[in-house]
Short mmCIF file of C-alpha atoms in Angstrom, two decimals:
data_model
loop_
_atom_site.label_atom_id
_atom_site.label_comp_id
_atom_site.label_asym_id
_atom_site.label_seq_id
_atom_site.Cartn_x
_atom_site.Cartn_y
_atom_site.Cartn_z
CA MET A 443 19.01 -3.07 -1.83
CA ILE A 444 16.55 -5.95 -1.94
CA GLU A 445 12.93 -4.90 -1.54
CA CYS A 446 9.41 -6.28 -1.86
CA THR A 447 7.91 -5.58 -5.29
CA ASN A 448 4.39 -5.36 -3.83
CA CYS A 449 5.17 -2.92 -0.98
CA GLU A 450 8.18 -1.23 -2.64
CA THR A 451 10.15 -1.32 0.61
CA ALA A 452 12.73 -3.51 2.31
CA GLN A 453 11.43 -2.63 5.76
CA PHE A 454 9.25 -5.72 6.19
CA LEU A 455 11.47 -8.33 4.49
CA GLN A 456 12.78 -11.19 6.57
CA ILE A 457 15.30 -13.80 5.48
CA THR A 458 13.63 -17.16 6.08
CA GLN A 459 16.41 -19.31 4.62
CA SER A 460 20.04 -18.60 3.72
CA ARG A 461 22.65 -20.83 2.08
CA VAL A 462 26.30 -20.11 1.34
CA TYR A 463 28.18 -22.47 -0.99
CA PHE A 464 31.98 -22.76 -0.91
CA GLU A 465 33.42 -24.67 -3.87
CA ASP A 466 37.01 -24.86 -2.66
CA GLY A 467 36.43 -24.33 1.05
CA GLU A 468 37.63 -20.71 1.02
CA MET A 469 36.01 -18.62 -1.71
CA ILE A 470 32.25 -18.01 -1.66
CA ASN A 471 30.81 -19.26 -4.93
CA GLU A 472 27.09 -18.77 -4.29
CA ILE A 473 24.76 -17.13 -1.79
CA THR A 474 21.04 -17.95 -1.85
CA GLU A 475 18.51 -16.18 0.37
CA GLN A 476 14.77 -16.81 0.66
CA TYR A 477 12.74 -13.75 1.71
CA GLU A 478 9.26 -13.24 3.10
CA CYS A 479 7.48 -9.89 3.44
CA THR A 480 5.70 -9.71 6.80
CA LEU A 481 3.40 -6.94 5.51
CA CYS A 482 1.93 -8.57 2.38
CA SER A 483 3.15 -12.21 2.74
CA GLY A 484 5.07 -11.96 -0.55
CA GLU A 485 7.95 -14.39 -1.04
CA GLY A 486 11.04 -14.36 -3.21
CA ARG A 487 14.52 -15.72 -3.70
CA TYR A 488 17.80 -13.92 -4.39
CA THR A 489 20.85 -15.80 -5.68
CA TYR A 490 24.30 -14.26 -6.06
CA SER A 491 27.00 -16.30 -7.80
CA GLU A 492 30.74 -15.98 -8.50
CA GLY A 493 31.71 -12.35 -8.09
CA GLY A 494 28.32 -11.02 -9.13
CA GLU A 495 28.59 -12.43 -12.64
CA ARG A 496 25.34 -14.32 -12.22
CA THR A 497 22.56 -12.81 -10.13
CA SER A 498 19.04 -14.24 -10.07
CA VAL A 499 15.91 -12.82 -8.48
CA THR A 500 12.55 -14.63 -8.45
CA GLY A 501 9.21 -14.10 -6.78
CA ASP A 502 8.08 -10.90 -5.04
CA VAL A 503 11.52 -9.35 -4.46
CA GLN A 504 13.63 -7.06 -6.60
CA VAL A 505 17.15 -5.64 -6.45
CA THR A 506 17.48 -1.88 -6.68
CA LYS A 507 20.47 0.44 -6.60
CA GLU A 508 18.40 3.35 -5.32
CA ARG A 509 17.55 4.26 -1.76
CA PRO A 510 14.14 2.92 -0.70
CA GLU A 511 11.18 5.31 -0.87
CA PHE A 512 9.94 4.16 2.55
CA ALA A 513 12.60 3.27 5.10
#
């Protein structure tokens, strides 16, 4: 679950930009998504690369494995 670190919820996140990179034309090598929180105007970027081996999160978003407190 990707959620806003300021609001601690995913409810108000919108993807403002998304990019999928295919190295060989078939397998997904990287997914990059830019998020904006419509409640607090926070922004962040999530990048997922090669089978989850490299995951990067920057800005006002975080990745959690728990259910959100406010849904």
